[in-house]
PDB file of C-alpha atoms and ligand atoms in Angstrom:
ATOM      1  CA  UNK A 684      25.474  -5.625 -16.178  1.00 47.00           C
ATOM      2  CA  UNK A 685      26.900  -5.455 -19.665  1.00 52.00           C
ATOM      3  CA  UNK A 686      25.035  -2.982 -22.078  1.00 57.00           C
ATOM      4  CA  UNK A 687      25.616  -2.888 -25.521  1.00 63.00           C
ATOM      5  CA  UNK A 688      25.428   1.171 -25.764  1.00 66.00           C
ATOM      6  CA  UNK A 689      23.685   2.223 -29.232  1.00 78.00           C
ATOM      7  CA  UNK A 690      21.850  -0.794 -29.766  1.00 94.00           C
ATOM      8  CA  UNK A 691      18.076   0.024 -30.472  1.00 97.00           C
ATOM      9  CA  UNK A 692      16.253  -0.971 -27.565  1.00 98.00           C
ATOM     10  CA  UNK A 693      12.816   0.641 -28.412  1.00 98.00           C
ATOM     11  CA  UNK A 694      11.250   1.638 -31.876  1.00 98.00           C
ATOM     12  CA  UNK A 695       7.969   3.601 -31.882  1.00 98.00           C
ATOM     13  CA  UNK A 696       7.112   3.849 -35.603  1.00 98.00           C
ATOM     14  CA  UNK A 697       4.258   6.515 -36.598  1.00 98.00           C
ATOM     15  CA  UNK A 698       1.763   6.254 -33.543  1.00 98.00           C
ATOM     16  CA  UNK A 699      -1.136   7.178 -32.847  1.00 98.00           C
ATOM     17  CA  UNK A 700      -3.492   7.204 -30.439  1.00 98.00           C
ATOM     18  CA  UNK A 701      -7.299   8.188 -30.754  1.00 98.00           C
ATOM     19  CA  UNK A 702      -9.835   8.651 -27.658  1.00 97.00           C
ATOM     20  CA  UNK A 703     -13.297   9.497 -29.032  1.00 96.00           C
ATOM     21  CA  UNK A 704     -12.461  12.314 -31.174  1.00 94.00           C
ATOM     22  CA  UNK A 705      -9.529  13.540 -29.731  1.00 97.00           C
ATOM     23  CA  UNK A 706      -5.929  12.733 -31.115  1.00 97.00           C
ATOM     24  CA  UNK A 707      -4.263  12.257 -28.460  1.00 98.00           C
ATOM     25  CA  UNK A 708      -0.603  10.990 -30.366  1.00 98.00           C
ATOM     26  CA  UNK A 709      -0.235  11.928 -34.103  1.00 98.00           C
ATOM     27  CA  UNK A 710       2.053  10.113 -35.856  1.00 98.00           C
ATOM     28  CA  UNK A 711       4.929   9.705 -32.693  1.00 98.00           C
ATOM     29  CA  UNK A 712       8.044   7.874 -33.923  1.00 98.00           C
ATOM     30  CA  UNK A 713      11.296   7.699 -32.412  1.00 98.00           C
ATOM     31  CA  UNK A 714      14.139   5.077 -31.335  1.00 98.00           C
ATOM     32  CA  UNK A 715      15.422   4.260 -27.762  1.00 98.00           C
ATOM     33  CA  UNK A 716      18.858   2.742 -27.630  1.00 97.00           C
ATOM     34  CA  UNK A 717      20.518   1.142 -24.972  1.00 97.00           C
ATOM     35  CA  UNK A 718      22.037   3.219 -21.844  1.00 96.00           C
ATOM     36  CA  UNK A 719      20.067   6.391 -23.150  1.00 97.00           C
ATOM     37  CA  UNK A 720      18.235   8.224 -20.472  1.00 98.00           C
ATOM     38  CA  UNK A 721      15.602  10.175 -22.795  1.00 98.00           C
ATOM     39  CA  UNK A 722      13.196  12.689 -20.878  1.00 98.00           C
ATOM     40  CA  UNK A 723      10.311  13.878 -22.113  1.00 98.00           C
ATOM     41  CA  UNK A 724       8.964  17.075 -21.545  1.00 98.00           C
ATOM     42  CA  UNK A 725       5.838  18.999 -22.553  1.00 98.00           C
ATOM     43  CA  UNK A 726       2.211  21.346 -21.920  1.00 97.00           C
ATOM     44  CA  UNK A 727       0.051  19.242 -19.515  1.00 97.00           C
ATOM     45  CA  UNK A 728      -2.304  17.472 -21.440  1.00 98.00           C
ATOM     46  CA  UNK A 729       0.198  17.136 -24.826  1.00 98.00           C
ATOM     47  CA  UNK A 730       0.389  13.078 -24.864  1.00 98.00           C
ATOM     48  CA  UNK A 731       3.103  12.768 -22.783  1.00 98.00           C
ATOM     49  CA  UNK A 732       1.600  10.069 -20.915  1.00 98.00           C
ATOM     50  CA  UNK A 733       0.124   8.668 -23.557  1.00 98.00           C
ATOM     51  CA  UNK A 734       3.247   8.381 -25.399  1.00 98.00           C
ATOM     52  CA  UNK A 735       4.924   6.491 -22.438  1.00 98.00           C
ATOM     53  CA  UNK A 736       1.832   4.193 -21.471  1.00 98.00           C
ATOM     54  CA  UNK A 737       2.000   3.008 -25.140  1.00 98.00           C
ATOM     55  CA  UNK A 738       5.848   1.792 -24.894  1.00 98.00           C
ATOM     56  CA  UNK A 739       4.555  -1.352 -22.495  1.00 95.00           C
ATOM     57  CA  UNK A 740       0.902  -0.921 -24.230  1.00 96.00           C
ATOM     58  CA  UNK A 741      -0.834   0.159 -21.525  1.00 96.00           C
ATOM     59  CA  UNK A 742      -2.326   2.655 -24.020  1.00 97.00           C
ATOM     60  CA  UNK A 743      -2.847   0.539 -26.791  1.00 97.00           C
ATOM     61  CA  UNK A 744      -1.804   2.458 -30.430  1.00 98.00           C
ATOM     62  CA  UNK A 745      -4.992   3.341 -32.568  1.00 98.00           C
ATOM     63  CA  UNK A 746      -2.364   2.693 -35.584  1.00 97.00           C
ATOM     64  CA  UNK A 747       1.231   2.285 -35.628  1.00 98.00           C
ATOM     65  CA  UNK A 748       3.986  -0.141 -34.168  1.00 98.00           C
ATOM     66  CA  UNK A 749       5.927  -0.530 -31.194  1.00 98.00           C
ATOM     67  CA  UNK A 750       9.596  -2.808 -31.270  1.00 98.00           C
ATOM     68  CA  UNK A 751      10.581  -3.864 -28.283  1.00 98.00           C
ATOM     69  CA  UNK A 752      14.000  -6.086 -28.620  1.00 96.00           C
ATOM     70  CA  UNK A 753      13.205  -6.118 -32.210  1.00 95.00           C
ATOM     71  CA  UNK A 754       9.671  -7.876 -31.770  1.00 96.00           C
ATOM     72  CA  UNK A 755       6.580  -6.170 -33.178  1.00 97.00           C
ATOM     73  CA  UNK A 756       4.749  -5.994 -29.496  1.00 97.00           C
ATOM     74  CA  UNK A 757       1.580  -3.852 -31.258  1.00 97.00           C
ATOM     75  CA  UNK A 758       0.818  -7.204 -33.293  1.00 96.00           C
ATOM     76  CA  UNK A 759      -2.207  -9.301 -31.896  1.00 94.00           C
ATOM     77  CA  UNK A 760      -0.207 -12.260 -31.730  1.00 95.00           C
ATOM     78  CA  UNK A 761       2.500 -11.371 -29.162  1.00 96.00           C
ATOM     79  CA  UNK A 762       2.041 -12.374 -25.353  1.00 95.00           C
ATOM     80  CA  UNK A 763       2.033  -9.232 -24.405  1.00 95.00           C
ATOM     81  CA  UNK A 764       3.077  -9.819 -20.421  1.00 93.00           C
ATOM     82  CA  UNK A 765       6.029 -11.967 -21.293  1.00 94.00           C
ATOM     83  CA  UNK A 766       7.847  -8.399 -22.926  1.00 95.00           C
ATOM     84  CA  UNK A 767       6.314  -5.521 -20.235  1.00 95.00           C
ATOM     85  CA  UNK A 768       7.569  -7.694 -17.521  1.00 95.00           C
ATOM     86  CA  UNK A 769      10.877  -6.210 -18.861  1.00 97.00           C
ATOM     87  CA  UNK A 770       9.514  -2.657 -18.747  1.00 98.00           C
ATOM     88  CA  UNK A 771      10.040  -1.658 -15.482  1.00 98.00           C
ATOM     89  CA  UNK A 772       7.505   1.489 -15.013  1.00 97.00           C
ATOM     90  CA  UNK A 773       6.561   4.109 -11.771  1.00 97.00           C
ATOM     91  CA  UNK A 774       3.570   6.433 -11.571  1.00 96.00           C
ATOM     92  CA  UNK A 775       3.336   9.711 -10.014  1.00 95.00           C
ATOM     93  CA  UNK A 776       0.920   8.162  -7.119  1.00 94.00           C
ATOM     94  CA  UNK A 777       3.281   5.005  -5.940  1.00 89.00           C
ATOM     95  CA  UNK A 778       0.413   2.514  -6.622  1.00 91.00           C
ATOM     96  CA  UNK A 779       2.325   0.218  -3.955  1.00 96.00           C
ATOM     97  CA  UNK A 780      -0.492  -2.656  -2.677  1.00 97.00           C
ATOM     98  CA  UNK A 781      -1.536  -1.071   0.497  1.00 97.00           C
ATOM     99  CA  UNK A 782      -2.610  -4.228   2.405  1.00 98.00           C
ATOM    100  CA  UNK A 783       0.849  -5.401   1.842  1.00 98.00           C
ATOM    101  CA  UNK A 784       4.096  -4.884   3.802  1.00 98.00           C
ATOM    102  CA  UNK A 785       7.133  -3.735   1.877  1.00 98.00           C
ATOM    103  CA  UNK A 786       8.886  -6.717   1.303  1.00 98.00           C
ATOM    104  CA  UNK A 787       5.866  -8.439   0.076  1.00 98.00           C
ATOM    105  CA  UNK A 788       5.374  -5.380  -2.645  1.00 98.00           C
ATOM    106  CA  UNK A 789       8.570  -6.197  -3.868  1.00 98.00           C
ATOM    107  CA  UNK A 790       8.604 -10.107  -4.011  1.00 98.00           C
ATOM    108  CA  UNK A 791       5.439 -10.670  -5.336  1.00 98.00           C
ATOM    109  CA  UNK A 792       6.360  -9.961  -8.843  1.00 97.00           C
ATOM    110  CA  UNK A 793       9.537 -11.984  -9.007  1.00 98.00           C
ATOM    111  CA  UNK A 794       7.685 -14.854  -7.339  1.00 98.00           C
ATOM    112  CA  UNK A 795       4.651 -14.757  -9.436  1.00 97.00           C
ATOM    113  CA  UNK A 796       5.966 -14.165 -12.864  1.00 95.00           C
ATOM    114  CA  UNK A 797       9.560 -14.907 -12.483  1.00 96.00           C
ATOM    115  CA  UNK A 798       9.103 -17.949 -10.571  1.00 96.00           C
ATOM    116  CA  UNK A 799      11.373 -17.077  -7.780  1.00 98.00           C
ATOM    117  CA  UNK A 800      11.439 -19.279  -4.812  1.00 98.00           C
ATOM    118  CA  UNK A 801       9.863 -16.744  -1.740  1.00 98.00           C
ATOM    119  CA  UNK A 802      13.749 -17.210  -0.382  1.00 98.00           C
ATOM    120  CA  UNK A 803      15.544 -16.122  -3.373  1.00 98.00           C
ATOM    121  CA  UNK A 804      12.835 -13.288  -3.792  1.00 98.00           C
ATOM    122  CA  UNK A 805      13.202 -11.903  -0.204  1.00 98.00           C
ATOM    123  CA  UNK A 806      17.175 -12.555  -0.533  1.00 98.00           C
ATOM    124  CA  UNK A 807      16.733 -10.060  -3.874  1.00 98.00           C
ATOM    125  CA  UNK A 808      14.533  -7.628  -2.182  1.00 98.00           C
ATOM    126  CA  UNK A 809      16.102  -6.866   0.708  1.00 98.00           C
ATOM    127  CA  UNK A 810      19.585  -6.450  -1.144  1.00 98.00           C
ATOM    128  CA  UNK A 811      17.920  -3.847  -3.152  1.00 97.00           C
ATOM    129  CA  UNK A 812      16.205  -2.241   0.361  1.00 98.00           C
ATOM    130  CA  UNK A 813      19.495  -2.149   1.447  1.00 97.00           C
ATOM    131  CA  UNK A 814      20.700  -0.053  -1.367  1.00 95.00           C
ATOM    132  CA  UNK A 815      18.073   2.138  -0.939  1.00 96.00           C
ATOM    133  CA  UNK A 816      18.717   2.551   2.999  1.00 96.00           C
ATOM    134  CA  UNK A 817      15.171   1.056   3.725  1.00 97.00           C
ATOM    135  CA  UNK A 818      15.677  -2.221   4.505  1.00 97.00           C
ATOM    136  CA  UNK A 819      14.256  -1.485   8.251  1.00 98.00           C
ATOM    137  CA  UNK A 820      11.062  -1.006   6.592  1.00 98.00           C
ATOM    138  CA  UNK A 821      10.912  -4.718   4.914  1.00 98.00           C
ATOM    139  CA  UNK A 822       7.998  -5.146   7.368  1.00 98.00           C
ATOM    140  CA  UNK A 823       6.378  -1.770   7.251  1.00 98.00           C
ATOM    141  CA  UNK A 824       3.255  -0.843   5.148  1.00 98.00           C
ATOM    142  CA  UNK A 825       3.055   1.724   2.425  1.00 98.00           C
ATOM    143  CA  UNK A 826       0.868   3.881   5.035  1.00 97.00           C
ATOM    144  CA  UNK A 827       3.898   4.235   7.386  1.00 98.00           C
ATOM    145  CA  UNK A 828       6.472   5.535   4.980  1.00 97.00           C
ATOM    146  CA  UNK A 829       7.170   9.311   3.548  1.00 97.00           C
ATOM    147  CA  UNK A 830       5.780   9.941  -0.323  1.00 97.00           C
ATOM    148  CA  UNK A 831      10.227   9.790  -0.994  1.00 97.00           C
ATOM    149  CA  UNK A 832      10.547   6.592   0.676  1.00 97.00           C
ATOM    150  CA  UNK A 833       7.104   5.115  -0.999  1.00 98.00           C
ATOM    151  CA  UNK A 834       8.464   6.461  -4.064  1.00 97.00           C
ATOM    152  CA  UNK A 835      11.655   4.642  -4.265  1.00 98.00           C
ATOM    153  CA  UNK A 836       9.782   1.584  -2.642  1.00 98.00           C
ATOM    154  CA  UNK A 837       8.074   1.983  -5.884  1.00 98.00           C
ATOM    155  CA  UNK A 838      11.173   2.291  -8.018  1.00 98.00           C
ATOM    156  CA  UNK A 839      13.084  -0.727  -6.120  1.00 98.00           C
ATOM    157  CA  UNK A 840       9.891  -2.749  -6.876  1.00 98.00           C
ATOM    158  CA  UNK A 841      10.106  -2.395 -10.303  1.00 98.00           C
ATOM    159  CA  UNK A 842      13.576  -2.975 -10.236  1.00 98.00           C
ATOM    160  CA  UNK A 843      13.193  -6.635  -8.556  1.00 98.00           C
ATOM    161  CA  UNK A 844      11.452  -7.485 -12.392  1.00 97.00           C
ATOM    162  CA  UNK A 845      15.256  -7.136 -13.311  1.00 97.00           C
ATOM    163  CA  UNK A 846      13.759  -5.168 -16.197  1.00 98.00           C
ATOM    164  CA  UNK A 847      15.752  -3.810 -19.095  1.00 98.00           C
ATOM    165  CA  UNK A 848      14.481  -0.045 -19.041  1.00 98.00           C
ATOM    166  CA  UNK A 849      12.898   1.908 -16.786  1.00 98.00           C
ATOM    167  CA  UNK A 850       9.650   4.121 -17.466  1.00 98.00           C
ATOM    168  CA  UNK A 851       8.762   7.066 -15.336  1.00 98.00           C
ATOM    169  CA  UNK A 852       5.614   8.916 -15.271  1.00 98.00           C
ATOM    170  CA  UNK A 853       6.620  12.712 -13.458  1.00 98.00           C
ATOM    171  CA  UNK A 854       7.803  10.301 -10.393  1.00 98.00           C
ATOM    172  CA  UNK A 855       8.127  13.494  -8.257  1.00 98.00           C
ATOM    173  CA  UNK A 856       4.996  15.417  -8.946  1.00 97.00           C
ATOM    174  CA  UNK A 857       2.890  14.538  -6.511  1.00 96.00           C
ATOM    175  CA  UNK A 858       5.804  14.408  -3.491  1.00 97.00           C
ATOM    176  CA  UNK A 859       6.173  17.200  -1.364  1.00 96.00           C
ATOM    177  CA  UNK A 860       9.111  19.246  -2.310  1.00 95.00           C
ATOM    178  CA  UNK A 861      11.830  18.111   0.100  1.00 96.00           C
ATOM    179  CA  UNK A 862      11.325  14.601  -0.701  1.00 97.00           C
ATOM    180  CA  UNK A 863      11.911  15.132  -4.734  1.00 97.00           C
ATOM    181  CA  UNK A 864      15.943  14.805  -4.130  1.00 97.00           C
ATOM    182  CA  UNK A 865      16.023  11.235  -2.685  1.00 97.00           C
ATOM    183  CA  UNK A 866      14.217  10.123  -5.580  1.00 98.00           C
ATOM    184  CA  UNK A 867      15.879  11.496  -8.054  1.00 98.00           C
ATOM    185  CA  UNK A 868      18.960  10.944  -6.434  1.00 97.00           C
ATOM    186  CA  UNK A 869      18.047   7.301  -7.109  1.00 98.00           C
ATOM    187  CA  UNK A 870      17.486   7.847 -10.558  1.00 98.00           C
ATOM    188  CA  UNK A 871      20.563   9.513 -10.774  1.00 98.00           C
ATOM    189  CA  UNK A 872      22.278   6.455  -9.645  1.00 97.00           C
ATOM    190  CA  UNK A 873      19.989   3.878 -12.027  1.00 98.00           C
ATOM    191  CA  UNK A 874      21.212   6.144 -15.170  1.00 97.00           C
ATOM    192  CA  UNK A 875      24.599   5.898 -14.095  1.00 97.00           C
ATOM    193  CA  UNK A 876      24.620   2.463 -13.818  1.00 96.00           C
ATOM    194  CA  UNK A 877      23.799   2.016 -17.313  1.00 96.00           C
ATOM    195  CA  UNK A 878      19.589   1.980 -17.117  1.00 98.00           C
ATOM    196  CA  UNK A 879      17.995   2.869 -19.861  1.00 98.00           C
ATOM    197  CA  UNK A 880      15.137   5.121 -18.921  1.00 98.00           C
ATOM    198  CA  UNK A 881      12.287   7.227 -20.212  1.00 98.00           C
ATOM    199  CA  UNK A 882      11.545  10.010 -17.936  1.00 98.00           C
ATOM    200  CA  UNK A 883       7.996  12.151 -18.333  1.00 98.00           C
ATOM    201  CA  UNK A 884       9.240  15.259 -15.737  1.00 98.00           C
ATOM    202  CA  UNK A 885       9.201  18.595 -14.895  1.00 96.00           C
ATOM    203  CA  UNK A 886      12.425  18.528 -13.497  1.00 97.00           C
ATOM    204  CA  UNK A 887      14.569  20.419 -15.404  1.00 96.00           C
ATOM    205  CA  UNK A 888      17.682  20.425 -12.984  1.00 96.00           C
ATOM    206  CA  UNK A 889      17.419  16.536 -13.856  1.00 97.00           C
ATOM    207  CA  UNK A 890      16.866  16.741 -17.663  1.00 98.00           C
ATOM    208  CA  UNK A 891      20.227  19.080 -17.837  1.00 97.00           C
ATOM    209  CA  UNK A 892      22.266  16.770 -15.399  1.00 97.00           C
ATOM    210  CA  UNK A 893      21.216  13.488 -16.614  1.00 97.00           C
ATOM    211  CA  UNK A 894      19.503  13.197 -19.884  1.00 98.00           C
ATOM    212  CA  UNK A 895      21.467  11.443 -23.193  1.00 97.00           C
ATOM    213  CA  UNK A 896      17.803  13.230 -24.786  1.00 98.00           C
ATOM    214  CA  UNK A 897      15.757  15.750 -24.458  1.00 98.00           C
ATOM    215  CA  UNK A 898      11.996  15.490 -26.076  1.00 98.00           C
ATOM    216  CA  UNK A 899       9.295  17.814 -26.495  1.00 98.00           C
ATOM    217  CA  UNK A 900       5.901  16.260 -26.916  1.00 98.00           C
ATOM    218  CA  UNK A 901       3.481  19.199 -27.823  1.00 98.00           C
ATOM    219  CA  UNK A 902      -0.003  18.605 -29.587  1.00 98.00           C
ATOM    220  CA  UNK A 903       0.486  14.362 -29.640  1.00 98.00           C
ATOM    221  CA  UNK A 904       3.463  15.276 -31.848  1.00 98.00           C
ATOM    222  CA  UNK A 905       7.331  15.136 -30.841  1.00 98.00           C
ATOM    223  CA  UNK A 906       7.713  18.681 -31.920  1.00 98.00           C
ATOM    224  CA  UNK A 907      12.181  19.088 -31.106  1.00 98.00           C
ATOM    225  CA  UNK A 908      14.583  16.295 -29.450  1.00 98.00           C
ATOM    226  CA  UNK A 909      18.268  17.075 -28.967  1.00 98.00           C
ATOM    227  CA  UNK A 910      20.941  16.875 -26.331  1.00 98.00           C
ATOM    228  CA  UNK A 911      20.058  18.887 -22.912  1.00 98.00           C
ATOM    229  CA  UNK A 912      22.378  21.480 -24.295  1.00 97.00           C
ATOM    230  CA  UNK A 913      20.626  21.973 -27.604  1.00 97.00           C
ATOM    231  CA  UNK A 914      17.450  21.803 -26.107  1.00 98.00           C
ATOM    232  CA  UNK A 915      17.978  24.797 -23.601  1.00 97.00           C
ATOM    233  CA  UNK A 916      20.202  26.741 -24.851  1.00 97.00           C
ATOM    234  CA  UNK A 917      19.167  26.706 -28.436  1.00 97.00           C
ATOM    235  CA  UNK A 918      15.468  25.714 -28.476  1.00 98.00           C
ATOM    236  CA  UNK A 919      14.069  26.038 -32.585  1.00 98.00           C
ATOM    237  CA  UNK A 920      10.384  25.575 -32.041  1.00 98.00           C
ATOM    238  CA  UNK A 921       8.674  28.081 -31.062  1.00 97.00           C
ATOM    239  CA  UNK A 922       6.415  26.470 -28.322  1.00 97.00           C
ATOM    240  CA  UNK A 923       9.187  25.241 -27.290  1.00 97.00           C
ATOM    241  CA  UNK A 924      11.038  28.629 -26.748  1.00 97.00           C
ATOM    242  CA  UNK A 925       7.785  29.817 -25.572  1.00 97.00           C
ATOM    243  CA  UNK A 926       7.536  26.610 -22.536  1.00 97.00           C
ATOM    244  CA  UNK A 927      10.799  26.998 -21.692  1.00 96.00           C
ATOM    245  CA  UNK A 928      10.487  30.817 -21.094  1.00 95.00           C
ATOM    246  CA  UNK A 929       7.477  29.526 -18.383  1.00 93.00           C
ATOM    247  CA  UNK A 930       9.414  27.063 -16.685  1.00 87.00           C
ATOM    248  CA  UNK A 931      12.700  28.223 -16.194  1.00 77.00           C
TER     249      UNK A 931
HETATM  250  P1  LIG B2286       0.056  14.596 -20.521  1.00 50.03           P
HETATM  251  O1  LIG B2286       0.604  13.396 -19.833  1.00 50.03           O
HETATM  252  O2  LIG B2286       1.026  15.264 -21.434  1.00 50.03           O
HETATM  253  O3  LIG B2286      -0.530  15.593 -19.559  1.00 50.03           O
HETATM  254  P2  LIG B2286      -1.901  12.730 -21.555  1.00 50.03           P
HETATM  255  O4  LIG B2286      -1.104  11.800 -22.380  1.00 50.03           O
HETATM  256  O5  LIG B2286      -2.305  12.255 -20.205  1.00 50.03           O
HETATM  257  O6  LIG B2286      -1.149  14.134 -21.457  1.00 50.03           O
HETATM  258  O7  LIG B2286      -3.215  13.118 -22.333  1.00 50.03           O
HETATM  259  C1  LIG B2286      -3.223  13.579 -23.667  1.00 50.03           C
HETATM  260  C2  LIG B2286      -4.659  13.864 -24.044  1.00 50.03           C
HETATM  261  O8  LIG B2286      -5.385  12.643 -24.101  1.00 50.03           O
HETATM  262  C3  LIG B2286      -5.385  14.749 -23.034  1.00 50.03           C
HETATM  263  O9  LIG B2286      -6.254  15.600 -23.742  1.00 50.03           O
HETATM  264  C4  LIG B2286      -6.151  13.759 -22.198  1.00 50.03           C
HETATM  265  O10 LIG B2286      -7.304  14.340 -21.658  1.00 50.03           O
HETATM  266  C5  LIG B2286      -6.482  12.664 -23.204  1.00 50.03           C
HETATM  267  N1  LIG B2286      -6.599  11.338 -22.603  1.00 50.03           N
HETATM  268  C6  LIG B2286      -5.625  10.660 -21.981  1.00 50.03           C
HETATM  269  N2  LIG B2286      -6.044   9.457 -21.580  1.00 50.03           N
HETATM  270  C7  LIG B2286      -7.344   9.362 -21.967  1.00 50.03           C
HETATM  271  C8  LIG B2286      -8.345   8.351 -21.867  1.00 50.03           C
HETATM  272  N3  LIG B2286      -8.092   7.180 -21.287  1.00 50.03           N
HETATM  273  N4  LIG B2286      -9.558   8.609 -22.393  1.00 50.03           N
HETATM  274  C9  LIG B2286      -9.824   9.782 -23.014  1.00 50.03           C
HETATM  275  N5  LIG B2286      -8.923  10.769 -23.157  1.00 50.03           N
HETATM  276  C10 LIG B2286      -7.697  10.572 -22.646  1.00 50.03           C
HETATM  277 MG1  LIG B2287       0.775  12.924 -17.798  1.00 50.03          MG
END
């Protein structure tokens, strides 16, 4: 993989979001460049979900603009699907296709929308099982595996799309707590290989080891960003002093 390092990848330009009468983003801007692994941290119920659904428009902006590889993907006229295919993203809850085996999670992507021959799919996918130490479970169903191992299922599926960065929302929230370290193990491994990644986590451990970024979402608003180091050790806002003091 080459990776031009500093090259703007992302450009989120004064969103906002608006459900009913509640804001949920106020005027978010910010710029993701290549390689950067940027995590985003926050209150429960801050935007931080929000802010991540609307870099592949799954939230759609109330007003505001989204560049993806330099094209405007918040303008009516853009095929949306051609650009997220390129956003690679995981949820907290897996959201494998449960009446599918493994192997058929992962290929159906690259067959459907990358037109992959089912060989050359399976070929893909069960090099990238491999590297995840799962490949004995190409014929398995999402019911038989642990919430790690459906979890970097979930991760290796989105990583079939060949996609240029990587969204995660809280990936290990909802996994029991001695499953969290294989999957962010993985992660660990995707950001040193050059991924570029947005990361919605509680995981502090993570956001000190791995992060290029650290952001604070806090009221729809990115309230502080700054390297791991000046974002725990000298934290300026002062709901940001006052969330770290409850987490750590
Ligand atoms: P976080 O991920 O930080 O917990 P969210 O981005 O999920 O926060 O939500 C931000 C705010 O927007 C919350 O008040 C939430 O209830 C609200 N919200 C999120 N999605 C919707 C929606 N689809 N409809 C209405 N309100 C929503
Ligand atoms: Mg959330």
């Amino acid at each position: 993989m080459t990776i031009n390092r500093g090259e703007t990848l992302i450009k989120v330009e004064d969103v906002h979001k608006i459900f009913g009468e509640l804001h949920a983003l106020n005027g978010v801007s910010n710029e993701i460049k290549k390689g950067e692994v940027v995590v985003v941290v926050g209150p429960s119920g801050s935007g931080k979900s929000t802010f991540l659904r609307s870099l592949n428009l799954l939230e759609v902006p109330s007003r505001g603009h989204i560049y993806f590889e330099g094209v405007d993907i918040t303008d009516k006229n853009v095929d949306i699907n051609k650009h997220r295919q390129k956003m690679g993203m995981v949820f907290q809850h897996f959201n494998l296709f449960p009446h599918k085996t493994i192997l058929q999670n992962i290929t159906l992507a690259p067959i459907k929308l990358l037109g992959k021959s089912k060989e050359e799919a399976e070929a893909c996918g069960m090099k990238l099982l491999e590297r995840v130490g799962l490949e004995a479970k190409a014929n398995a169903y999402p019911s038989q595996l642990s919430g790690g191992q459906k979890q970097r299922i979930a991760i290796v599926r989105a990583l079939a799309m060949e996609p240029d960065v990587m969204l995660f929302d809280e990936p290990t929230s909802a996994l029991d707590p001695e499953m969290v370290g294989e999957v962010l193990e993985l992660m660990k491994q995707l950001a040193k290989e050059g991924m570029t990644m947005v990361v919605v986590t509680h995981e502090m451990g993570f956001a000190k080891e791995v992060a290029s970024r650290v952001i604070f979402v806090d009221e729809g608003q990115i309230k502080e960003e700054g390297t791991p180091e000046e974002f725990f050790e000298h934290p300026k806002d002062p709901r940001l002093q006052e969330f770290l003091s409850k987490i750590l």
